[in-house]
Coordinates of C-alpha atoms and ligand atoms in Angstrom, one line a residue:
M1 CA -14.9 10.0 23.6
N2 CA -12.2 12.0 25.4
I3 CA -9.3 12.8 23.0
S4 CA -8.1 15.9 24.8
E5 CA -4.4 14.7 24.9
S6 CA -4.5 14.1 21.1
K7 CA -6.0 17.6 20.6
R8 CA -3.3 19.1 22.8
L9 CA -0.5 17.3 20.9
F10 CA -2.0 18.2 17.5
N11 CA -2.1 21.9 18.5
E12 CA 1.5 21.7 19.6
A13 CA 2.6 19.6 16.6
Q14 CA 1.3 22.2 14.2
N15 CA 3.8 24.7 15.5
F16 CA 6.7 22.6 14.6
I17 CA 5.7 20.0 12.0
P18 CA 4.0 21.0 8.7
G19 CA 0.3 20.2 9.2
G20 CA 1.3 18.6 12.5
V21 CA 2.1 15.2 10.9
N22 CA 5.1 13.5 9.3
S23 CA 3.0 12.0 6.5
P24 CA -0.1 13.8 5.0
V25 CA -2.3 10.7 5.1
R26 CA -2.2 10.7 8.9
A27 CA -4.0 14.1 9.1
F28 CA -7.8 13.8 9.2
K29 CA -8.1 16.5 6.5
A30 CA -10.5 14.7 4.3
V31 CA -12.7 13.4 7.1
G32 CA -12.5 16.3 9.6
G33 CA -11.7 16.1 13.3
N34 CA -8.4 15.7 15.2
P35 CA -5.9 13.0 14.2
L36 CA -5.3 10.6 17.1
F37 CA -1.9 10.4 18.6
I38 CA -1.0 6.8 19.1
K39 CA 0.8 5.6 22.2
K40 CA 1.0 1.9 21.6
A41 CA -0.4 -1.0 19.6
N42 CA -0.9 -4.7 20.3
G43 CA -2.5 -7.4 18.2
A44 CA -5.7 -6.0 16.6
Y45 CA -5.7 -2.9 18.7
L46 CA -4.4 0.7 18.7
Y47 CA -4.3 2.8 21.9
D48 CA -4.2 6.6 21.8
E49 CA -2.6 9.0 24.2
D50 CA -5.9 9.4 26.0
G51 CA -6.1 5.6 26.6
N52 CA -8.9 4.9 24.1
Q53 CA -8.7 1.5 22.4
Y54 CA -9.5 1.0 18.7
I55 CA -9.8 -2.1 16.5
E56 CA -7.4 -1.3 13.7
L57 CA -7.9 -1.8 9.9
I58 CA -4.9 0.1 8.6
N59 CA -2.1 -1.8 10.2
S60 CA 0.5 0.8 9.6
W61 CA -0.7 1.1 6.0
G62 CA 0.0 -2.6 5.4
P63 CA 3.1 -3.9 7.2
M64 CA 1.5 -5.4 10.3
I65 CA 0.1 -8.5 8.6
L66 CA 0.3 -10.5 11.8
G67 CA -1.1 -7.7 14.0
H68 CA 0.9 -5.3 16.1
N69 CA 3.8 -6.0 18.4
H70 CA 4.0 -9.6 17.4
P71 CA 6.2 -11.4 20.0
M72 CA 8.2 -13.1 17.3
I73 CA 9.1 -9.8 15.5
R74 CA 9.7 -8.0 18.8
E75 CA 12.1 -10.6 20.0
A76 CA 14.1 -10.6 16.7
V77 CA 14.4 -6.8 17.0
I78 CA 15.6 -6.9 20.6
K79 CA 18.1 -9.6 19.8
A80 CA 19.5 -7.7 16.9
M81 CA 19.6 -4.4 18.9
E82 CA 22.0 -6.1 21.4
E83 CA 24.5 -6.5 18.6
G84 CA 24.5 -2.8 17.4
T85 CA 22.1 -0.7 15.4
S86 CA 24.0 0.0 12.1
F87 CA 27.4 -1.0 10.6
G88 CA 27.4 0.5 7.1
A89 CA 29.0 -2.8 6.0
P90 CA 27.5 -6.0 4.7
T91 CA 25.9 -8.5 7.1
A92 CA 24.9 -12.2 6.9
K93 CA 21.3 -11.3 7.4
E94 CA 21.3 -9.3 4.1
V95 CA 22.4 -12.4 2.2
E96 CA 19.7 -14.5 4.0
I97 CA 16.8 -12.1 3.3
A98 CA 17.9 -11.6 -0.4
E99 CA 17.9 -15.4 -0.9
L100 CA 14.5 -15.6 0.7
I101 CA 13.0 -12.8 -1.4
V102 CA 14.4 -14.4 -4.6
S103 CA 12.8 -17.7 -3.6
M104 CA 9.4 -16.1 -2.8
V105 CA 8.8 -13.5 -5.5
P106 CA 8.7 -15.0 -9.0
S107 CA 10.2 -12.1 -10.9
V108 CA 13.1 -11.4 -8.6
E109 CA 16.5 -13.0 -9.4
K110 CA 18.5 -10.3 -7.7
V111 CA 17.4 -7.7 -5.1
R112 CA 18.7 -4.5 -3.6
M113 CA 17.4 -3.3 -0.2
V114 CA 16.5 0.3 0.4
N115 CA 14.8 2.2 3.2
S116 CA 11.3 2.9 1.8
G117 CA 8.9 2.2 -1.0
T118 CA 9.6 5.6 -2.4
E119 CA 13.3 4.8 -2.8
A120 CA 12.4 1.4 -4.3
T121 CA 10.3 2.9 -7.1
M122 CA 12.7 5.9 -7.8
S123 CA 15.6 3.4 -8.1
A124 CA 13.7 0.9 -10.3
I125 CA 12.8 3.6 -12.8
R126 CA 16.4 4.8 -12.9
V127 CA 17.6 1.3 -13.5
A128 CA 15.0 0.7 -16.2
R129 CA 16.2 3.9 -17.9
G130 CA 19.8 2.9 -17.6
Y131 CA 19.1 -0.5 -19.0
T132 CA 17.0 0.6 -22.0
G133 CA 18.7 3.9 -22.7
R134 CA 15.2 5.4 -22.9
D135 CA 13.8 8.3 -20.9
K136 CA 10.0 8.1 -20.8
F137 CA 7.9 5.8 -18.7
I138 CA 4.2 5.0 -18.3
K139 CA 2.4 5.5 -15.0
M140 CA -1.3 4.8 -14.3
E141 CA -3.7 7.6 -13.2
G142 CA -4.4 7.3 -9.5
H143 CA -1.6 4.9 -8.7
Y144 CA 0.8 5.9 -6.0
H145 CA 4.5 5.0 -6.0
G146 CA 5.8 7.2 -3.2
H147 CA 6.8 10.8 -3.5
G148 CA 9.6 10.7 -6.1
D149 CA 9.2 13.7 -8.4
S150 CA 8.3 11.8 -11.6
F151 CA 5.5 9.9 -9.8
L152 CA 3.7 12.9 -8.4
I153 CA 1.5 13.3 -11.5
A154 CA -2.1 12.1 -11.2
A155 CA -0.9 10.4 -8.0
G156 CA -3.2 8.5 -5.7
S157 CA -3.3 8.2 -1.9
G158 CA -2.7 11.4 0.1
A159 CA -2.0 13.4 -3.1
M160 CA -5.5 12.4 -4.5
T161 CA -7.1 12.9 -1.0
M162 CA -5.7 16.4 -0.5
G163 CA -6.7 17.4 -4.1
D164 CA -3.1 17.7 -5.3
P165 CA -2.5 14.7 -7.6
D166 CA 0.0 16.9 -9.5
S167 CA 2.4 18.3 -7.0
P168 CA 3.9 21.8 -7.4
G169 CA 7.7 21.5 -7.3
V170 CA 7.8 18.9 -10.0
T171 CA 9.5 20.6 -13.0
K172 CA 8.0 20.5 -16.5
G173 CA 11.1 18.8 -17.6
T174 CA 10.5 15.9 -15.3
A175 CA 6.8 15.7 -15.9
K176 CA 7.2 15.4 -19.7
D177 CA 8.8 12.0 -19.3
T178 CA 5.9 10.6 -17.3
L179 CA 3.2 9.3 -19.7
L180 CA -0.2 8.8 -18.1
A181 CA -2.6 6.1 -18.8
P182 CA -6.0 5.0 -17.3
Y183 CA -5.8 1.7 -15.4
N184 CA -7.6 -1.4 -16.9
N185 CA -7.4 0.0 -20.5
L186 CA -5.1 -1.8 -22.8
E187 CA -6.1 0.3 -25.8
A188 CA -4.8 3.4 -24.1
I189 CA -1.4 1.7 -23.6
E190 CA -1.3 0.7 -27.2
K191 CA -1.9 4.3 -28.3
L192 CA 0.8 5.7 -26.0
V193 CA 3.3 3.1 -27.2
E194 CA 2.5 3.9 -30.8
A195 CA 3.0 7.6 -30.2
N196 CA 6.3 7.1 -28.3
R197 CA 7.7 4.0 -30.0
G198 CA 11.3 3.3 -28.9
E199 CA 11.2 6.0 -26.3
I200 CA 9.5 4.2 -23.4
A201 CA 11.9 2.7 -20.8
A202 CA 9.3 1.3 -18.4
L203 CA 5.7 0.8 -17.5
I204 CA 5.1 0.9 -13.8
L205 CA 1.8 0.1 -12.0
E206 CA 0.3 -1.3 -8.9
P207 CA -1.0 -4.6 -10.3
V208 CA -3.9 -4.4 -7.8
P209 CA -4.1 -0.7 -7.0
G210 CA -4.9 0.3 -3.5
N211 CA -4.2 4.0 -3.6
M212 CA -7.4 5.2 -5.2
G213 CA -9.3 2.8 -3.0
L214 CA -8.9 -0.8 -4.0
C215 CA -9.5 -1.7 -7.6
L216 CA -9.1 -5.0 -9.3
P217 CA -7.5 -5.8 -12.7
N218 CA -9.9 -6.8 -15.5
E219 CA -9.5 -10.4 -16.7
G220 CA -6.4 -10.6 -19.0
Y221 CA -5.3 -7.0 -18.3
L222 CA -2.0 -7.8 -16.6
Q223 CA -1.1 -10.4 -19.2
G224 CA -2.0 -7.8 -21.9
L225 CA 0.5 -5.4 -20.4
R226 CA 3.1 -8.1 -20.2
D227 CA 2.6 -8.9 -23.9
I228 CA 2.9 -5.3 -25.0
C229 CA 6.0 -4.7 -22.8
T230 CA 7.7 -7.8 -24.2
R231 CA 6.9 -6.8 -27.8
E232 CA 8.1 -3.2 -27.3
G233 CA 11.2 -3.9 -25.1
I234 CA 9.6 -1.9 -22.2
V235 CA 10.6 -2.9 -18.7
L236 CA 7.4 -4.0 -16.9
I237 CA 7.5 -3.0 -13.2
F238 CA 5.0 -4.2 -10.7
D239 CA 4.9 -1.9 -7.7
E240 CA 4.1 -4.5 -5.0
V241 CA 4.8 -2.3 -2.0
M242 CA 1.3 -3.0 -0.8
T243 CA 0.5 -6.3 -2.4
G244 CA 3.8 -8.0 -1.9
F245 CA 3.7 -10.8 0.7
R246 CA 0.1 -9.9 1.3
L247 CA -2.1 -11.2 -1.6
A248 CA 0.1 -14.3 -1.7
K249 CA 3.6 -15.0 -0.5
G250 CA 4.8 -14.1 -4.0
G251 CA 2.5 -11.1 -4.3
A252 CA 0.0 -10.2 -7.1
Q253 CA 2.4 -11.6 -9.7
E254 CA 2.1 -15.1 -8.1
L255 CA -1.7 -14.7 -7.7
F256 CA -2.3 -13.6 -11.3
G257 CA 0.5 -15.7 -12.9
V258 CA 2.0 -12.7 -14.7
T259 CA 5.7 -12.1 -14.2
P260 CA 7.0 -8.5 -14.5
D261 CA 10.7 -7.7 -15.3
M262 CA 11.1 -5.8 -12.1
T263 CA 9.3 -5.5 -8.8
T264 CA 9.3 -2.9 -6.0
L265 CA 8.6 -4.0 -2.4
G266 CA 8.2 -2.3 1.0
K267 CA 5.9 -2.5 4.0
I268 CA 5.7 -6.2 5.1
I269 CA 9.2 -6.8 4.0
G270 CA 10.5 -4.8 7.0
G271 CA 8.1 -6.2 9.6
G272 CA 7.3 -2.6 10.6
M273 CA 10.8 -1.2 10.3
P274 CA 11.6 1.3 7.5
V275 CA 12.5 -0.9 4.5
G276 CA 11.9 -1.1 0.8
A277 CA 13.5 -3.2 -1.9
Y278 CA 13.6 -3.5 -5.7
G279 CA 14.6 -6.5 -7.7
G280 CA 14.1 -8.3 -11.0
K281 CA 15.8 -10.1 -13.8
K282 CA 19.5 -10.6 -13.3
E283 CA 20.3 -9.0 -16.6
I284 CA 18.6 -5.8 -15.5
M285 CA 19.8 -5.8 -11.9
E286 CA 23.4 -6.2 -13.1
F287 CA 23.1 -2.6 -14.2
V288 CA 23.0 -1.5 -10.5
S289 CA 26.2 -0.1 -9.1
P290 CA 28.8 -1.5 -8.2
S291 CA 28.2 -4.3 -10.7
G292 CA 26.9 -1.8 -13.3
P293 CA 26.8 1.9 -14.0
V294 CA 23.4 3.0 -12.5
Y295 CA 24.2 4.6 -9.2
Q296 CA 22.0 3.8 -6.2
A297 CA 23.2 3.8 -2.6
G298 CA 22.1 4.1 1.1
T299 CA 23.9 4.7 4.4
L300 CA 21.3 2.7 6.3
S301 CA 20.2 0.3 3.6
G302 CA 20.1 -3.3 4.8
N303 CA 20.0 -2.0 8.4
P304 CA 20.5 -4.9 10.8
I305 CA 17.5 -4.2 12.9
A306 CA 15.2 -3.8 9.9
M307 CA 16.7 -7.0 8.4
A308 CA 16.1 -9.0 11.6
A309 CA 12.4 -7.9 11.7
G310 CA 11.9 -8.5 8.0
L311 CA 13.7 -11.9 7.9
T312 CA 11.5 -13.1 10.8
M313 CA 8.4 -11.9 9.1
L314 CA 9.2 -13.3 5.7
N315 CA 10.4 -16.7 7.1
H316 CA 7.2 -17.0 8.9
L317 CA 5.0 -16.2 5.9
N318 CA 7.1 -18.5 3.7
S319 CA 6.6 -21.5 6.0
H320 CA 3.0 -20.8 7.1
P321 CA 0.7 -20.9 4.0
E322 CA -2.2 -21.0 6.4
V323 CA -1.7 -17.3 7.1
Y324 CA -3.0 -16.6 3.6
T325 CA -5.9 -18.9 4.0
R326 CA -6.9 -17.2 7.2
L327 CA -6.3 -13.6 5.8
N328 CA -8.6 -14.5 2.8
E329 CA -11.2 -15.9 5.2
I330 CA -11.1 -12.7 7.3
G331 CA -11.5 -10.5 4.2
Q332 CA -14.4 -12.5 2.9
K333 CA -16.2 -12.8 6.3
L334 CA -15.8 -9.1 7.1
T335 CA -17.0 -7.8 3.6
D336 CA -19.8 -10.4 3.5
G337 CA -21.0 -9.0 6.9
I338 CA -20.7 -5.4 5.7
G339 CA -22.4 -6.2 2.4
K340 CA -25.3 -8.1 4.1
V341 CA -26.0 -5.1 6.4
N342 CA -25.9 -2.7 3.4
Q343 CA -28.3 -5.0 1.5
E344 CA -30.7 -5.2 4.4
L345 CA -30.8 -1.4 4.5
G346 CA -31.3 -1.2 0.7
L347 CA -27.9 0.3 0.1
D348 CA -25.9 -1.0 -2.8
Y349 CA -22.5 0.5 -2.1
T350 CA -19.6 -1.0 -4.0
I351 CA -17.2 -3.2 -2.0
N352 CA -13.9 -4.1 -3.7
L353 CA -12.1 -7.0 -2.1
L354 CA -9.0 -9.1 -2.8
G355 CA -7.6 -11.3 0.0
S356 CA -7.0 -9.1 3.0
M357 CA -7.4 -5.7 1.2
Y358 CA -10.8 -4.0 0.7
S359 CA -12.5 -0.7 0.1
L360 CA -16.1 0.3 0.7
F361 CA -17.0 3.0 -1.8
F362 CA -19.9 5.3 -1.2
T363 CA -21.3 4.9 -4.6
N364 CA -23.4 2.2 -6.4
E365 CA -21.2 2.4 -9.4
E366 CA -18.5 -0.1 -10.3
I367 CA -15.0 1.2 -9.3
H368 CA -12.2 0.1 -11.6
D369 CA -10.0 3.2 -12.3
F370 CA -9.2 6.8 -11.2
E371 CA -12.2 8.3 -13.0
T372 CA -14.8 5.9 -11.4
A373 CA -13.1 6.1 -8.0
K374 CA -13.6 9.9 -8.0
K375 CA -17.4 9.3 -8.3
A376 CA -17.5 8.1 -4.7
N377 CA -19.2 10.4 -2.2
T378 CA -16.3 11.5 0.0
G379 CA -18.6 13.5 2.3
M380 CA -20.5 10.4 3.2
F381 CA -17.2 8.6 3.7
G382 CA -16.1 11.2 6.1
K383 CA -19.3 10.8 8.2
Y384 CA -18.9 7.0 8.1
F385 CA -15.3 7.3 9.2
Q386 CA -16.2 9.4 12.2
A387 CA -19.1 7.2 13.1
M388 CA -16.9 4.1 13.0
L389 CA -14.2 5.8 15.0
H390 CA -16.7 6.7 17.7
R391 CA -17.5 3.0 17.9
G392 CA -13.9 2.1 18.4
V393 CA -13.0 1.1 14.8
Y394 CA -10.0 2.9 13.2
L395 CA -10.3 3.1 9.4
A396 CA -7.9 4.8 6.9
P397 CA -9.0 8.5 7.0
S398 CA -9.7 8.7 3.2
Q399 CA -12.1 7.1 0.7
F400 CA -9.1 6.7 -1.6
E401 CA -7.2 4.1 0.4
S402 CA -7.5 0.4 0.9
L403 CA -7.9 -1.2 4.3
F404 CA -5.4 -3.8 5.4
L405 CA -6.5 -6.8 7.5
S406 CA -4.3 -8.7 9.9
T407 CA -4.4 -12.3 11.3
A408 CA -5.0 -10.7 14.7
L409 CA -8.7 -10.2 13.7
T410 CA -10.7 -13.0 15.4
D411 CA -14.2 -14.0 14.2
E412 CA -15.5 -12.2 17.3
L413 CA -13.8 -9.0 16.3
I414 CA -15.1 -9.3 12.8
E415 CA -18.6 -9.4 14.3
T416 CA -17.8 -6.4 16.4
I417 CA -16.8 -4.5 13.3
V418 CA -19.9 -5.5 11.4
T419 CA -22.1 -4.4 14.3
A420 CA -20.2 -1.0 14.4
H421 CA -20.7 -0.8 10.6
K422 CA -24.5 -1.4 11.0
S423 CA -25.1 1.3 13.5
S424 CA -22.7 3.7 11.8
I425 CA -24.3 3.3 8.4
Q426 CA -27.8 3.7 10.0
E427 CA -26.7 6.8 11.8
I428 CA -25.3 8.5 8.7
H429 CA -28.3 7.8 6.6
K430 CA -30.7 8.9 9.3
N431 CA -29.1 12.3 9.5
Q432 CA -29.1 12.8 5.7
Ligands
LIG501 C1 2.1 1.0 -4.1 C2 3.0 1.9 -3.3 N1 4.2 2.2 -3.7 C3 5.1 3.0 -3.1 C4 4.7 3.5 -1.8 C5 5.7 4.4 -1.1 O1 6.2 3.7 0.0 P1 6.8 4.6 1.2 O2 5.6 5.2 1.9 O3 7.4 3.5 2.1 O4 7.8 5.5 0.7 C6 3.5 3.2 -1.3 C7 3.0 3.6 0.0 O5 3.3 4.4 0.7 C8 2.6 2.4 -2.1 O6 1.4 2.1 -1.6
LIG502 N1 -1.8 4.1 0.8 C1 -1.0 5.1 1.2 C2 0.2 4.7 1.9 O1 0.4 3.6 2.2 C3 1.1 5.7 2.3 C4 1.3 6.0 3.7 C5 2.0 7.3 3.9 O2 2.3 8.0 2.9 O3 2.2 7.7 5.0

């Protein structure tokens, strides 16, 4: 595989950009090798600067649920561009997308648009604190909520991958208000609540965490959290930046039938443009400025290009339930194929799947939280990643990420991926 142009660009980039990338997860630090510099993408494929083509299972870390460069989204963006790129004033599209989100996401009665998932979670915590008059909040180990200071403690995703789940630069003063709990353990929450009664503003979690690899909630876990939060007056926040509009049109909260008080959104909501949002009960969202005292703002929030892309995406998902049927089918077929190959080879690696999100863990143990996820063999994953890449399949370059499938994956492409998986997994075990 010739990747000379990607190599040249990475060398150049390292002179001017920290680590040569604008987000750490893009570097191949955990898997070795040179990150690929991408020139364009279409449907199920990415193309690098050297002209290599890859079948893509990251999809911009989630947003491209219909595949890349979808004509419908592209046309909406071009049309919006013709009318100007930013006004810093309200627009009709913002009203339309807000109404649509409220109609799609069960917990959301009012919603505020921001520019990233990070902004959404930072703002949601501030609002929950303002609403309750309490300072502390509970966060799950290995969950990732963007790079706001108070979340960079036992953080998943790139922070976990790079071995820095507790980032320097976060003050002790900030960190003391973040209470940590293991995922899938209601007893641990009860203990934290007991020890901090009346002081906890919020409990935030990824209902189906994808940032320590994909994990699934135990039966009754989400409802258990709901019950504790209701009893204790704690604002329950589902961070659905990944799962929103993906696991169902109303996200994990629709799928599991558990309604949080607030929800954070991102990724798909912008159709690939930089967008996030947070919303929830009217009573809580009324605390947001200018209707209430909790300040939160943004020069480019509700940007007309981003709103045009997002509106087109959400309208499509809202009116095409068959998208979810197909996404679930793709997830099932692909992981069935991978699982069958593994079985034939006598390998019992754990595959966690929900809808169009999955992770293949290089361990035979069940993975259901931060501690168990850390048992996966990251060295083996790195070899697997490279083997797949050389066969034209682009995976997330870390064991501690979920993969995101798109409707652009045909049955034929699923077969191609399974074939690549078979020869990759054979190769890495032969060389052991
Ligand atoms: C669950 C979750 N929350 C928040 C974020 C932060 O979003 P962003 O990268 O847009 O700031 C991410 C991913 O990046 C995420 O997966
Ligand atoms: N699962 C991790 C992400 O989606 C984050 C992407 C990024 O930080 O660039």
